[in-house]
Amino acid sequence: MLKLRGVVSKCFFLRRHISALYITGDKANENYVTLQPFLDFAGTFRDRAVLEQSIARRGLAIDLEEMLTKYATYQTHHEQLLRLEEERDAITKELKLLTKSGGSAAQLEELRARGKVLRNEVKALKQSLYPIEDDFIHDFLHLPNGLHSHCPQTNVEKLIYRHKTPPAVEQPRWHLDRKELVHFVDNNRYYMMEKAAHFDVDAMQALARYFVTHGDFVQTSNPDFVRCVLLEANATPLSQYHLVREEHLLNKLNTAYLTGGGAFESFLGTLTKLCVYPSVLPLRYVACGRSYNREEALAYGPTPSLYTATQTNAVQSLVATQTEADADAALEHVLNLAIDFYKSLDIPFRIVYVTAERLTPAESLRASIEVYAPSLKRYVCVGRISNYGDFVSKRILFSTRRDKHYDFLHLVGGPVLYTTRLIAALIELGVKLEASKLPGALQLGPSVQAMSQHQRDLQEFKDLFK
């Protein structure tokens, strides 16, 4: 088990004043530009009422009127700069023509003088535009995605599926009492043992295999560390993950964060600046890995437990589609696969659309998969699937080519399983930790539970070459 406190820094930023996603020219000397996002001003401000509704329902402290004023100022300066650049280009072309046609020295000198004046004017205007651009663009990047029509209109989550009702237990079990299965130190350190350790790995692998064999997904392996530029592209609060201390950091703005290979953001590096043909869509990916999210479980505190642990094994999914309708179908497809998995456990669970105030700015809709936890007397999230629309794709330049036109892809994805919380709930519900009855578990082999650790390691190595 990774000891987080020895690897990462405890400090983090709630909101930075300088962005790694958009770097203005005056800062480009110290920090290279990793990614230049597509800024859709016209599309974002086209329907002001929809944008205002998204901001209000999410409970964001954004003054849209002030931002539109900044946008007008930015647009005025930008248009003035374009006019000067066009005039400079025209003078350059005219100089070349006069030089070839043998123009008089006076004409050439006059044009050169005008060119120098324009060059100085452009330089001065750029210097005055940088703080205006910096102020407006960074505020613009904090604007949220539009809300999906299925997102609850009120502050009450919307139930879309439920399996079994919660049991009525006066004195529920407490999962940490099972010392032979869990050795819990704190939220950063815990150790699964015996059947819990086997189930932790087997359930994750079984679900991933089920997605591959029954959902037409491709399994990938993602990095544990993600650069800040990708977190900002996904509008992920930087406080969710641990900032990594780097001795030799080339770009001070684009720091690294420990997310785990089971985090949605770990997919984004592969998709950045990628253009695919429509014939390969939809793209379906699934990955197993760790997830190190220290904010998600705060809702299940304050008592430290497996429900509040900052790290867990996870199964992460991602689907890229061409249209909004395809994205809706992809979300339903992923949810159906997840329902098959959780129904096989025969435990009380439900799927709900969460309220707008619980969404990140990039999400337009989120379906939360929740299992009942007897000790907390409430449902806990063991997975979630989100619809991001083309919000993230515009920021990472993930597109498809159609004739001579480029369309940004719609993304659907999220962790369909957090093993740590699921194991805690299963222990309290009195369910045996056996992965053999899970969908996809048959491919683990008939005697996998009886194998020694050496045999299991050897089998996993052999599976790499299948």
Short mmCIF file of C-alpha atoms in Angstrom, two decimals:
data_model
loop_
_atom_site.label_atom_id
_atom_site.label_comp_id
_atom_site.label_asym_id
_atom_site.label_seq_id
_atom_site.Cartn_x
_atom_site.Cartn_y
_atom_site.Cartn_z
CA MET A 1 0.00 0.00 0.00
CA LEU A 2 1.44 3.31 -1.07
CA LYS A 3 2.24 5.64 1.79
CA LEU A 4 0.96 8.88 0.41
CA ARG A 5 2.45 11.22 2.96
CA GLY A 6 5.98 10.31 1.91
CA VAL A 7 5.37 10.91 -1.77
CA VAL A 8 3.15 13.93 -2.18
CA SER A 9 2.77 17.37 -0.79
CA LYS A 10 0.00 18.19 1.62
CA CYS A 11 -0.45 21.68 0.24
CA PHE A 12 -2.90 22.37 -2.55
CA PHE A 13 -4.64 25.24 -4.24
CA LEU A 14 -8.39 25.83 -4.26
CA ARG A 15 -8.13 28.10 -7.27
CA ARG A 16 -5.05 29.41 -9.02
CA HIS A 17 -4.82 32.88 -10.50
CA ILE A 18 -2.51 31.66 -13.28
CA SER A 19 -3.73 28.85 -15.51
CA ALA A 20 -1.72 26.03 -17.07
CA LEU A 21 -4.45 25.55 -19.68
CA TYR A 22 -4.20 29.04 -21.16
CA ILE A 23 -0.91 30.93 -21.05
CA THR A 24 -0.75 34.47 -22.45
CA GLY A 25 2.20 35.65 -24.52
CA ASP A 26 3.86 37.62 -21.71
CA LYS A 27 4.19 34.41 -19.64
CA ALA A 28 5.27 32.19 -22.55
CA ASN A 29 8.92 33.07 -21.99
CA GLU A 30 8.93 31.31 -18.62
CA ASN A 31 6.34 28.58 -19.29
CA TYR A 32 5.88 26.77 -22.58
CA VAL A 33 2.36 26.35 -23.93
CA THR A 34 1.37 22.69 -23.56
CA LEU A 35 -2.13 22.98 -24.96
CA GLN A 36 -4.16 25.74 -26.61
CA PRO A 37 -7.87 24.98 -26.00
CA PHE A 38 -10.65 25.86 -28.43
CA LEU A 39 -12.47 28.79 -26.86
CA ASP A 40 -16.05 28.80 -28.15
CA PHE A 41 -17.13 32.31 -27.19
CA ALA A 42 -20.03 32.46 -29.63
CA GLY A 43 -21.40 29.04 -28.65
CA THR A 44 -21.06 29.72 -24.92
CA PHE A 45 -22.74 33.12 -24.92
CA ARG A 46 -25.31 32.31 -27.63
CA ASP A 47 -28.07 31.33 -25.19
CA ARG A 48 -27.55 33.50 -22.14
CA ALA A 49 -30.64 32.21 -20.33
CA VAL A 50 -29.39 28.61 -20.46
CA LEU A 51 -25.96 29.66 -19.19
CA GLU A 52 -27.45 31.70 -16.35
CA GLN A 53 -29.63 28.74 -15.37
CA SER A 54 -26.63 26.40 -15.30
CA ILE A 55 -24.69 28.81 -13.08
CA ALA A 56 -27.63 29.36 -10.70
CA ARG A 57 -28.62 25.69 -10.34
CA ARG A 58 -25.03 24.70 -9.66
CA GLY A 59 -24.74 27.36 -6.98
CA LEU A 60 -21.66 28.96 -8.56
CA ALA A 61 -20.56 32.47 -7.56
CA ILE A 62 -20.11 33.77 -11.12
CA ASP A 63 -21.23 37.25 -12.18
CA LEU A 64 -22.20 36.71 -15.82
CA GLU A 65 -22.92 40.40 -16.40
CA GLU A 66 -19.40 41.33 -15.31
CA MET A 67 -17.93 38.59 -17.51
CA LEU A 68 -19.85 39.84 -20.56
CA THR A 69 -18.43 43.31 -19.91
CA LYS A 70 -14.93 41.84 -19.82
CA TYR A 71 -15.71 39.97 -23.04
CA ALA A 72 -16.75 43.18 -24.79
CA THR A 73 -13.52 44.87 -23.70
CA TYR A 74 -11.46 41.90 -24.83
CA GLN A 75 -13.27 41.75 -28.17
CA THR A 76 -12.73 45.47 -28.82
CA HIS A 77 -8.97 45.24 -28.21
CA HIS A 78 -8.71 41.99 -30.15
CA GLU A 79 -10.49 43.43 -33.19
CA GLN A 80 -8.26 46.52 -33.05
CA LEU A 81 -5.20 44.25 -32.99
CA LEU A 82 -6.49 42.30 -35.99
CA ARG A 83 -6.99 45.52 -37.96
CA LEU A 84 -3.42 46.61 -37.25
CA GLU A 85 -2.09 43.17 -38.24
CA GLU A 86 -4.07 43.27 -41.50
CA GLU A 87 -2.72 46.74 -42.26
CA ARG A 88 0.85 45.54 -41.61
CA ASP A 89 0.32 42.60 -43.95
CA ALA A 90 -1.03 44.92 -46.65
CA ILE A 91 1.99 47.22 -46.35
CA THR A 92 4.36 44.25 -46.51
CA LYS A 93 2.73 43.04 -49.73
CA GLU A 94 2.79 46.54 -51.21
CA LEU A 95 6.51 46.89 -50.39
CA LYS A 96 7.27 43.64 -52.21
CA LEU A 97 5.30 44.76 -55.28
CA LEU A 98 6.97 48.19 -55.41
CA THR A 99 10.40 46.63 -54.95
CA LYS A 100 9.81 44.30 -57.89
CA SER A 101 8.23 47.00 -60.10
CA GLY A 102 10.92 49.56 -59.32
CA GLY A 103 9.02 52.01 -57.14
CA SER A 104 10.57 55.32 -56.11
CA ALA A 105 12.78 55.59 -53.05
CA ALA A 106 10.36 58.06 -51.46
CA GLN A 107 7.46 55.61 -51.77
CA LEU A 108 9.50 52.76 -50.32
CA GLU A 109 10.74 54.89 -47.43
CA GLU A 110 7.21 56.08 -46.65
CA LEU A 111 5.91 52.51 -46.53
CA ARG A 112 8.83 51.36 -44.35
CA ALA A 113 8.19 54.23 -41.93
CA ARG A 114 4.50 53.36 -41.76
CA GLY A 115 5.43 49.72 -41.18
CA LYS A 116 7.65 50.64 -38.23
CA VAL A 117 4.87 52.74 -36.69
CA LEU A 118 2.40 49.89 -37.05
CA ARG A 119 4.90 47.42 -35.56
CA ASN A 120 5.29 49.61 -32.46
CA GLU A 121 1.53 50.09 -32.22
CA VAL A 122 0.96 46.33 -32.42
CA LYS A 123 3.61 45.71 -29.77
CA ALA A 124 2.08 48.30 -27.42
CA LEU A 125 -1.44 47.01 -27.99
CA LYS A 126 -0.37 43.43 -27.27
CA GLN A 127 1.20 44.53 -23.99
CA SER A 128 -2.01 46.30 -22.99
CA LEU A 129 -4.12 43.31 -24.15
CA TYR A 130 -2.27 40.69 -22.05
CA PRO A 131 -3.79 41.65 -18.65
CA ILE A 132 -7.25 42.05 -20.26
CA GLU A 133 -6.92 38.67 -21.97
CA ASP A 134 -5.56 37.04 -18.81
CA ASP A 135 -8.43 38.34 -16.69
CA PHE A 136 -11.22 37.45 -19.11
CA ILE A 137 -10.01 34.08 -20.46
CA HIS A 138 -9.35 32.63 -17.01
CA ASP A 139 -12.82 33.69 -15.87
CA PHE A 140 -14.25 32.22 -19.08
CA LEU A 141 -12.57 28.87 -18.36
CA HIS A 142 -14.48 28.73 -15.06
CA LEU A 143 -17.86 28.85 -16.82
CA PRO A 144 -19.75 25.55 -16.45
CA ASN A 145 -21.08 23.17 -19.05
CA GLY A 146 -24.75 23.35 -19.96
CA LEU A 147 -27.07 21.08 -17.98
CA HIS A 148 -28.59 17.98 -19.55
CA SER A 149 -32.38 17.78 -19.84
CA HIS A 150 -32.35 14.71 -17.53
CA CYS A 151 -30.61 16.59 -14.73
CA PRO A 152 -33.06 17.08 -11.81
CA GLN A 153 -34.78 20.46 -11.89
CA THR A 154 -35.03 20.60 -8.09
CA ASN A 155 -32.62 19.95 -5.24
CA VAL A 156 -33.85 16.37 -4.99
CA GLU A 157 -31.98 13.59 -6.79
CA LYS A 158 -33.91 11.60 -9.39
CA LEU A 159 -34.23 7.82 -8.92
CA ILE A 160 -33.88 5.88 -12.17
CA TYR A 161 -33.27 2.32 -10.90
CA ARG A 162 -33.45 0.41 -7.62
CA HIS A 163 -32.77 -3.22 -6.67
CA LYS A 164 -34.08 -4.53 -3.31
CA THR A 165 -35.01 -2.42 -0.34
CA PRO A 166 -32.57 -1.74 2.52
CA PRO A 167 -32.78 -4.22 5.42
CA ALA A 168 -34.24 -3.05 8.72
CA VAL A 169 -31.40 -3.72 11.20
CA GLU A 170 -31.36 -2.17 14.67
CA GLN A 171 -27.69 -2.94 15.38
CA PRO A 172 -25.87 -3.09 12.04
CA ARG A 173 -22.43 -4.59 11.63
CA TRP A 174 -19.37 -2.32 11.49
CA HIS A 175 -16.95 -3.42 8.78
CA LEU A 176 -13.84 -2.39 10.71
CA ASP A 177 -14.72 -4.93 13.41
CA ARG A 178 -13.66 -7.64 10.98
CA LYS A 179 -9.99 -7.40 11.89
CA GLU A 180 -9.16 -10.56 9.97
CA LEU A 181 -10.30 -8.85 6.75
CA VAL A 182 -9.36 -5.19 7.17
CA HIS A 183 -6.50 -3.52 9.03
CA PHE A 184 -7.38 0.17 9.00
CA VAL A 185 -4.82 2.78 10.10
CA ASP A 186 -6.21 6.04 8.72
CA ASN A 187 -7.83 7.39 5.57
CA ASN A 188 -4.52 7.15 3.69
CA ARG A 189 -3.47 3.70 4.92
CA TYR A 190 -5.41 0.49 5.19
CA TYR A 191 -4.71 -3.15 4.36
CA MET A 192 -7.08 -5.72 2.89
CA MET A 193 -6.46 -9.29 4.02
CA GLU A 194 -7.64 -12.81 3.24
CA LYS A 195 -10.89 -12.91 1.24
CA ALA A 196 -11.17 -9.11 1.19
CA ALA A 197 -7.80 -8.82 -0.54
CA HIS A 198 -8.79 -11.41 -3.17
CA PHE A 199 -12.18 -9.80 -3.76
CA ASP A 200 -10.56 -6.35 -4.06
CA VAL A 201 -8.63 -7.51 -7.13
CA ASP A 202 -10.97 -10.14 -8.54
CA ALA A 203 -14.07 -7.92 -8.58
CA MET A 204 -12.17 -5.19 -10.39
CA GLN A 205 -10.81 -7.60 -13.00
CA ALA A 206 -14.17 -9.34 -13.44
CA LEU A 207 -16.02 -6.10 -14.14
CA ALA A 208 -13.36 -4.95 -16.61
CA ARG A 209 -13.55 -8.28 -18.44
CA TYR A 210 -17.34 -8.07 -18.53
CA PHE A 211 -17.10 -4.64 -20.19
CA VAL A 212 -14.67 -6.07 -22.75
CA THR A 213 -16.62 -9.25 -23.56
CA HIS A 214 -20.20 -7.95 -23.33
CA GLY A 215 -19.83 -4.22 -23.91
CA ASP A 216 -17.29 -4.14 -26.76
CA PHE A 217 -14.83 -2.10 -24.70
CA VAL A 218 -11.06 -2.04 -25.13
CA GLN A 219 -9.04 -2.39 -21.91
CA THR A 220 -6.21 0.09 -21.43
CA SER A 221 -3.62 0.89 -18.78
CA ASN A 222 -3.49 4.52 -17.69
CA PRO A 223 -0.84 6.60 -15.87
CA ASP A 224 -1.06 7.30 -12.13
CA PHE A 225 0.10 10.90 -12.54
CA VAL A 226 -1.70 13.62 -14.51
CA ARG A 227 -0.49 17.09 -15.36
CA CYS A 228 -2.38 20.14 -14.14
CA VAL A 229 -3.30 21.18 -17.70
CA LEU A 230 -5.50 18.09 -18.05
CA LEU A 231 -7.14 18.61 -14.66
CA GLU A 232 -8.00 22.15 -15.68
CA ALA A 233 -9.26 20.92 -19.05
CA ASN A 234 -11.66 18.63 -17.17
CA ALA A 235 -12.53 21.46 -14.74
CA THR A 236 -11.44 19.19 -11.88
CA PRO A 237 -10.91 21.03 -8.58
CA LEU A 238 -7.18 20.73 -7.84
CA SER A 239 -8.00 20.10 -4.19
CA GLN A 240 -9.31 16.62 -5.09
CA TYR A 241 -5.86 15.19 -5.75
CA HIS A 242 -2.43 15.28 -4.15
CA LEU A 243 0.16 17.65 -5.59
CA VAL A 244 3.45 15.89 -6.35
CA ARG A 245 6.77 17.41 -5.31
CA GLU A 246 9.10 17.52 -8.31
CA GLU A 247 12.76 18.45 -7.97
CA HIS A 248 13.26 19.35 -11.63
CA LEU A 249 10.10 20.99 -12.92
CA LEU A 250 10.43 22.52 -16.39
CA ASN A 251 7.03 24.18 -16.42
CA LYS A 252 6.16 25.59 -13.00
CA LEU A 253 2.50 26.02 -13.93
CA ASN A 254 1.98 22.51 -15.28
CA THR A 255 2.58 20.55 -12.08
CA ALA A 256 1.82 16.84 -11.63
CA TYR A 257 -0.93 15.36 -9.46
CA LEU A 258 -1.38 11.85 -8.12
CA THR A 259 -4.74 10.75 -9.52
CA GLY A 260 -4.27 7.02 -10.04
CA GLY A 261 -4.79 5.01 -13.21
CA GLY A 262 -8.43 4.51 -12.22
CA ALA A 263 -9.27 8.22 -12.54
CA PHE A 264 -11.15 9.71 -15.50
CA GLU A 265 -8.48 12.36 -15.99
CA SER A 266 -5.83 9.69 -16.62
CA PHE A 267 -7.54 8.92 -19.96
CA LEU A 268 -7.25 12.49 -21.25
CA GLY A 269 -3.54 12.52 -22.09
CA THR A 270 -4.12 9.81 -24.70
CA LEU A 271 -6.95 11.77 -26.32
CA THR A 272 -5.34 15.23 -26.32
CA LYS A 273 -4.88 16.72 -29.81
CA LEU A 274 -6.26 13.51 -31.31
CA CYS A 275 -8.36 13.50 -34.49
CA VAL A 276 -10.17 10.28 -35.46
CA TYR A 277 -12.31 9.23 -38.41
CA PRO A 278 -16.07 8.82 -37.81
CA SER A 279 -15.82 5.18 -38.89
CA VAL A 280 -14.03 4.22 -35.66
CA LEU A 281 -16.69 5.76 -33.41
CA PRO A 282 -17.83 5.13 -30.78
CA LEU A 283 -14.55 4.61 -28.94
CA ARG A 284 -15.04 2.54 -25.78
CA TYR A 285 -12.28 2.19 -23.19
CA VAL A 286 -12.13 0.61 -19.73
CA ALA A 287 -9.21 0.61 -17.30
CA CYS A 288 -8.38 -0.86 -13.90
CA GLY A 289 -6.25 1.09 -11.47
CA ARG A 290 -5.99 3.05 -8.27
CA SER A 291 -7.98 6.16 -7.51
CA TYR A 292 -6.60 8.77 -5.10
CA ASN A 293 -9.44 11.22 -4.58
CA ARG A 294 -9.39 12.80 -1.13
CA GLU A 295 -12.56 14.89 -1.43
CA GLU A 296 -15.11 12.44 -2.79
CA ALA A 297 -15.47 10.44 0.42
CA LEU A 298 -15.73 13.45 2.77
CA ALA A 299 -19.51 13.10 2.63
CA TYR A 300 -19.27 9.81 4.54
CA GLY A 301 -17.33 11.15 7.53
CA PRO A 302 -16.37 12.29 10.05
CA THR A 303 -15.56 8.81 11.41
CA PRO A 304 -12.61 7.41 9.41
CA SER A 305 -13.46 4.12 7.69
CA LEU A 306 -13.29 2.41 4.32
CA TYR A 307 -16.06 4.77 3.24
CA THR A 308 -13.78 7.78 3.79
CA ALA A 309 -10.52 6.24 2.52
CA THR A 310 -8.68 8.43 0.01
CA GLN A 311 -7.49 5.53 -2.14
CA THR A 312 -9.22 2.55 -3.68
CA ASN A 313 -9.09 0.18 -6.60
CA ALA A 314 -11.41 1.34 -9.37
CA VAL A 315 -12.74 0.43 -12.80
CA GLN A 316 -12.82 3.50 -15.03
CA SER A 317 -14.79 3.81 -18.26
CA LEU A 318 -14.77 6.26 -21.16
CA VAL A 319 -16.87 6.42 -24.34
CA ALA A 320 -16.37 8.96 -27.15
CA THR A 321 -19.28 9.56 -29.56
CA GLN A 322 -20.01 11.91 -32.43
CA THR A 323 -23.42 13.24 -31.42
CA GLU A 324 -25.39 14.12 -28.31
CA ALA A 325 -27.90 11.34 -28.98
CA ASP A 326 -25.07 8.80 -29.26
CA ALA A 327 -23.71 10.01 -25.92
CA ASP A 328 -27.09 9.45 -24.26
CA ALA A 329 -27.19 5.92 -25.68
CA ALA A 330 -23.62 5.29 -24.49
CA LEU A 331 -24.49 6.36 -20.93
CA GLU A 332 -27.46 4.00 -20.90
CA HIS A 333 -25.27 1.19 -22.27
CA VAL A 334 -22.67 1.63 -19.52
CA LEU A 335 -25.36 1.78 -16.83
CA ASN A 336 -26.92 -1.47 -18.09
CA LEU A 337 -23.56 -3.22 -17.83
CA ALA A 338 -23.10 -1.86 -14.31
CA ILE A 339 -26.61 -3.00 -13.30
CA ASP A 340 -25.79 -6.55 -14.44
CA PHE A 341 -22.70 -6.51 -12.21
CA TYR A 342 -24.36 -5.19 -9.05
CA LYS A 343 -27.51 -7.30 -9.46
CA SER A 344 -25.33 -10.42 -9.34
CA LEU A 345 -24.38 -9.47 -5.76
CA ASP A 346 -28.08 -9.38 -4.81
CA ILE A 347 -27.67 -6.38 -2.52
CA PRO A 348 -29.77 -3.21 -2.12
CA PHE A 349 -28.45 -0.63 -4.58
CA ARG A 350 -29.85 2.18 -6.68
CA ILE A 351 -28.92 4.54 -9.50
CA VAL A 352 -29.84 8.21 -9.25
CA TYR A 353 -29.26 11.36 -11.27
CA VAL A 354 -27.59 13.75 -8.83
CA THR A 355 -28.59 17.38 -8.46
CA ALA A 356 -26.84 20.15 -10.39
CA GLU A 357 -25.07 21.52 -7.31
CA ARG A 358 -23.13 18.24 -6.95
CA LEU A 359 -21.80 18.30 -10.52
CA THR A 360 -18.35 19.49 -11.49
CA PRO A 361 -18.33 22.37 -14.01
CA ALA A 362 -17.50 19.93 -16.84
CA GLU A 363 -20.41 17.55 -16.16
CA SER A 364 -23.82 18.07 -17.71
CA LEU A 365 -25.32 14.96 -16.08
CA ARG A 366 -24.17 12.37 -13.53
CA ALA A 367 -25.66 9.00 -12.70
CA SER A 368 -24.52 7.82 -9.28
CA ILE A 369 -24.40 4.08 -8.48
CA GLU A 370 -25.08 3.72 -4.76
CA VAL A 371 -25.05 0.72 -2.42
CA TYR A 372 -26.79 0.75 0.96
CA ALA A 373 -24.41 0.95 3.95
CA PRO A 374 -26.16 -0.33 7.12
CA SER A 375 -23.73 1.33 9.55
CA LEU A 376 -24.33 4.76 7.99
CA LYS A 377 -28.02 4.05 7.36
CA ARG A 378 -27.72 5.61 3.94
CA TYR A 379 -26.62 4.88 0.39
CA VAL A 380 -22.96 5.39 -0.52
CA CYS A 381 -21.55 6.00 -3.98
CA VAL A 382 -19.60 3.01 -5.34
CA GLY A 383 -19.50 4.29 -8.94
CA ARG A 384 -20.70 7.06 -11.21
CA ILE A 385 -21.14 7.75 -14.91
CA SER A 386 -21.11 11.30 -16.26
CA ASN A 387 -22.05 12.95 -19.53
CA TYR A 388 -19.57 15.70 -20.44
CA GLY A 389 -20.94 16.62 -23.87
CA ASP A 390 -18.21 18.23 -26.00
CA PHE A 391 -17.07 20.47 -23.11
CA VAL A 392 -13.84 18.57 -22.37
CA SER A 393 -13.11 17.70 -26.01
CA LYS A 394 -12.98 21.38 -26.95
CA ARG A 395 -10.37 21.94 -24.27
CA ILE A 396 -8.14 19.00 -25.19
CA LEU A 397 -8.79 19.29 -28.97
CA PHE A 398 -10.26 15.79 -29.32
CA SER A 399 -12.16 15.76 -32.61
CA THR A 400 -13.37 13.83 -35.63
CA ARG A 401 -13.06 14.83 -39.26
CA ARG A 402 -16.16 14.93 -41.45
CA ASP A 403 -15.42 16.02 -45.03
CA LYS A 404 -13.55 19.29 -44.49
CA HIS A 405 -15.21 19.97 -41.15
CA TYR A 406 -14.02 19.06 -37.66
CA ASP A 407 -16.45 18.15 -34.87
CA PHE A 408 -15.53 17.86 -31.21
CA LEU A 409 -16.54 14.54 -29.69
CA HIS A 410 -19.00 13.95 -26.87
CA LEU A 411 -17.55 12.13 -23.86
CA VAL A 412 -19.28 9.81 -21.40
CA GLY A 413 -17.45 8.07 -18.59
CA GLY A 414 -16.54 7.64 -14.98
CA PRO A 415 -15.64 5.03 -12.36
CA VAL A 416 -18.21 2.22 -12.46
CA LEU A 417 -16.71 0.58 -9.36
CA TYR A 418 -14.93 1.67 -6.18
CA THR A 419 -13.93 -1.63 -4.57
CA THR A 420 -13.13 -0.27 -1.09
CA ARG A 421 -16.60 1.12 -0.37
CA LEU A 422 -18.26 -1.90 -1.97
CA ILE A 423 -16.30 -4.30 0.28
CA ALA A 424 -17.25 -2.27 3.37
CA ALA A 425 -20.94 -2.43 2.43
CA LEU A 426 -20.81 -6.15 1.61
CA ILE A 427 -19.27 -6.96 5.01
CA GLU A 428 -21.98 -4.99 6.79
CA LEU A 429 -24.72 -6.60 4.68
CA GLY A 430 -23.39 -10.05 5.55
CA VAL A 431 -22.58 -10.95 1.93
CA LYS A 432 -19.74 -13.39 1.32
CA LEU A 433 -16.77 -11.88 -0.47
CA GLU A 434 -16.78 -14.28 -3.40
CA ALA A 435 -16.04 -13.07 -6.91
CA SER A 436 -17.00 -16.35 -8.60
CA LYS A 437 -20.63 -15.30 -9.09
CA LEU A 438 -19.79 -11.94 -10.65
CA PRO A 439 -20.28 -11.34 -14.39
CA GLY A 440 -16.93 -11.87 -16.10
CA ALA A 441 -15.55 -13.91 -13.20
CA LEU A 442 -15.74 -17.18 -15.15
CA GLN A 443 -12.83 -15.93 -17.23
CA LEU A 444 -10.71 -15.71 -14.12
CA GLY A 445 -10.43 -19.52 -14.14
CA PRO A 446 -12.31 -22.20 -12.19
CA SER A 447 -9.70 -22.61 -9.46
CA VAL A 448 -8.52 -19.02 -9.10
CA GLN A 449 -9.75 -18.73 -5.52
CA ALA A 450 -7.87 -21.89 -4.53
CA MET A 451 -4.60 -20.83 -6.15
CA SER A 452 -1.61 -19.91 -4.07
CA GLN A 453 -0.30 -16.37 -4.36
CA HIS A 454 2.59 -17.62 -6.48
CA GLN A 455 0.17 -19.38 -8.86
CA ARG A 456 -2.04 -16.30 -9.07
CA ASP A 457 0.93 -14.08 -9.93
CA LEU A 458 2.08 -16.56 -12.57
CA GLN A 459 -1.40 -16.74 -14.10
CA GLU A 460 -1.68 -12.96 -14.25
CA PHE A 461 1.69 -12.84 -16.04
CA LYS A 462 0.51 -15.43 -18.57
CA ASP A 463 -2.69 -13.47 -19.16
CA LEU A 464 -0.63 -10.54 -20.41
CA PHE A 465 0.29 -12.52 -23.52
CA LYS A 466 -3.18 -13.76 -24.44
#
